[in-house]
Short mmCIF file of N, CA and C in Angstrom, two decimals:
data_model
loop_
_atom_site.label_atom_id
_atom_site.label_comp_id
_atom_site.label_asym_id
_atom_site.label_seq_id
_atom_site.Cartn_x
_atom_site.Cartn_y
_atom_site.Cartn_z
N MET A 1 0.84 -1.20 0.00
CA MET A 1 0.00 0.00 0.00
C MET A 1 0.88 1.26 0.00
N GLU A 2 0.64 2.12 -0.99
CA GLU A 2 1.42 3.35 -1.06
C GLU A 2 0.74 4.47 -0.30
N ARG A 3 1.53 5.18 0.50
CA ARG A 3 0.98 6.34 1.22
C ARG A 3 1.77 7.55 0.78
N ARG A 4 1.43 8.07 -0.40
CA ARG A 4 2.20 9.17 -0.97
C ARG A 4 1.85 10.49 -0.33
N LEU A 5 0.54 10.76 -0.22
CA LEU A 5 0.12 12.08 0.25
C LEU A 5 -0.02 12.10 1.76
N MET A 6 1.08 12.38 2.42
CA MET A 6 1.04 12.57 3.87
C MET A 6 0.78 14.04 4.17
N PRO A 7 0.12 14.34 5.30
CA PRO A 7 -0.19 15.73 5.62
C PRO A 7 1.03 16.65 5.61
N ASN A 8 2.16 16.16 6.11
CA ASN A 8 3.34 17.03 6.16
C ASN A 8 3.94 17.24 4.78
N GLU A 9 3.53 16.42 3.78
CA GLU A 9 3.98 16.65 2.42
C GLU A 9 3.02 17.58 1.68
N ILE A 10 1.75 17.56 2.10
CA ILE A 10 0.75 18.39 1.45
C ILE A 10 0.92 19.85 1.88
N LYS A 11 1.28 20.07 3.14
CA LYS A 11 1.33 21.43 3.67
C LYS A 11 2.29 22.35 2.91
N PRO A 12 3.53 21.95 2.65
CA PRO A 12 4.41 22.84 1.87
C PRO A 12 3.82 23.18 0.50
N GLY A 13 3.13 22.23 -0.11
CA GLY A 13 2.48 22.50 -1.39
C GLY A 13 1.42 23.57 -1.26
N LEU A 14 0.64 23.50 -0.16
CA LEU A 14 -0.40 24.51 0.07
C LEU A 14 0.22 25.87 0.32
N GLU A 15 1.35 25.91 1.04
CA GLU A 15 1.95 27.20 1.37
C GLU A 15 2.60 27.84 0.16
N SER A 16 2.91 27.05 -0.88
CA SER A 16 3.51 27.63 -2.08
C SER A 16 2.45 28.13 -3.06
N LEU A 17 1.17 27.86 -2.74
CA LEU A 17 0.10 28.35 -3.62
C LEU A 17 0.01 29.87 -3.56
N PRO A 18 -0.42 30.48 -4.68
CA PRO A 18 -0.63 31.94 -4.67
C PRO A 18 -1.79 32.33 -3.76
N MET A 19 -1.78 33.59 -3.31
CA MET A 19 -2.77 34.06 -2.35
C MET A 19 -4.22 33.90 -2.83
N PRO A 20 -4.57 34.24 -4.07
CA PRO A 20 -5.98 34.08 -4.51
C PRO A 20 -6.47 32.64 -4.37
N VAL A 21 -5.60 31.69 -4.66
CA VAL A 21 -5.99 30.28 -4.55
C VAL A 21 -6.29 29.94 -3.09
N LYS A 22 -5.46 30.44 -2.17
CA LYS A 22 -5.69 30.20 -0.74
C LYS A 22 -7.03 30.79 -0.31
N ILE A 23 -7.33 32.00 -0.79
CA ILE A 23 -8.59 32.66 -0.41
C ILE A 23 -9.77 31.85 -0.92
N VAL A 24 -9.69 31.37 -2.15
CA VAL A 24 -10.77 30.56 -2.72
C VAL A 24 -10.95 29.28 -1.92
N LEU A 25 -9.85 28.60 -1.60
CA LEU A 25 -9.94 27.36 -0.83
C LEU A 25 -10.54 27.60 0.54
N LEU A 26 -10.14 28.71 1.19
CA LEU A 26 -10.68 29.03 2.51
C LEU A 26 -12.17 29.31 2.45
N SER A 27 -12.60 30.08 1.43
CA SER A 27 -14.02 30.41 1.34
C SER A 27 -14.84 29.16 1.03
N VAL A 28 -14.31 28.29 0.19
CA VAL A 28 -15.01 27.03 -0.11
C VAL A 28 -15.15 26.19 1.16
N ALA A 29 -14.06 26.10 1.93
CA ALA A 29 -14.10 25.34 3.18
C ALA A 29 -15.13 25.93 4.14
N LEU A 30 -15.18 27.26 4.24
CA LEU A 30 -16.14 27.91 5.13
C LEU A 30 -17.57 27.61 4.69
N VAL A 31 -17.82 27.66 3.39
CA VAL A 31 -19.17 27.38 2.88
C VAL A 31 -19.57 25.94 3.19
N VAL A 32 -18.62 25.01 3.01
CA VAL A 32 -18.90 23.60 3.29
C VAL A 32 -19.22 23.40 4.77
N ILE A 33 -18.41 24.02 5.63
CA ILE A 33 -18.64 23.89 7.08
C ILE A 33 -19.98 24.50 7.47
N ALA A 34 -20.30 25.68 6.91
CA ALA A 34 -21.57 26.34 7.22
C ALA A 34 -22.74 25.48 6.75
N ALA A 35 -22.65 24.92 5.56
CA ALA A 35 -23.73 24.07 5.04
C ALA A 35 -23.90 22.83 5.90
N TRP A 36 -22.77 22.25 6.36
CA TRP A 36 -22.83 21.03 7.17
C TRP A 36 -23.47 21.33 8.52
N THR A 37 -23.08 22.42 9.16
CA THR A 37 -23.68 22.75 10.45
C THR A 37 -25.16 23.08 10.28
N PHE A 38 -25.50 23.76 9.19
CA PHE A 38 -26.90 24.08 8.90
C PHE A 38 -27.71 22.79 8.75
N ALA A 39 -27.13 21.81 8.04
CA ALA A 39 -27.82 20.53 7.85
C ALA A 39 -27.97 19.79 9.19
N MET A 40 -26.98 19.91 10.07
CA MET A 40 -27.05 19.25 11.37
C MET A 40 -28.14 19.89 12.24
N VAL A 41 -28.28 21.22 12.13
CA VAL A 41 -29.27 21.92 12.95
C VAL A 41 -30.68 21.54 12.53
N LEU A 42 -30.90 21.42 11.23
CA LEU A 42 -32.25 21.10 10.74
C LEU A 42 -32.65 19.68 11.09
#
């Protein structure tokens, strides 16, 4: 079994991303979390 994508290998890749990409990823994550909590409340 290959375990290529370890968290400590992914993080440097994320930090090398340009700022707009980080902002988009953060906003997408926030929307997903908000939708999930909304679904849990209902």
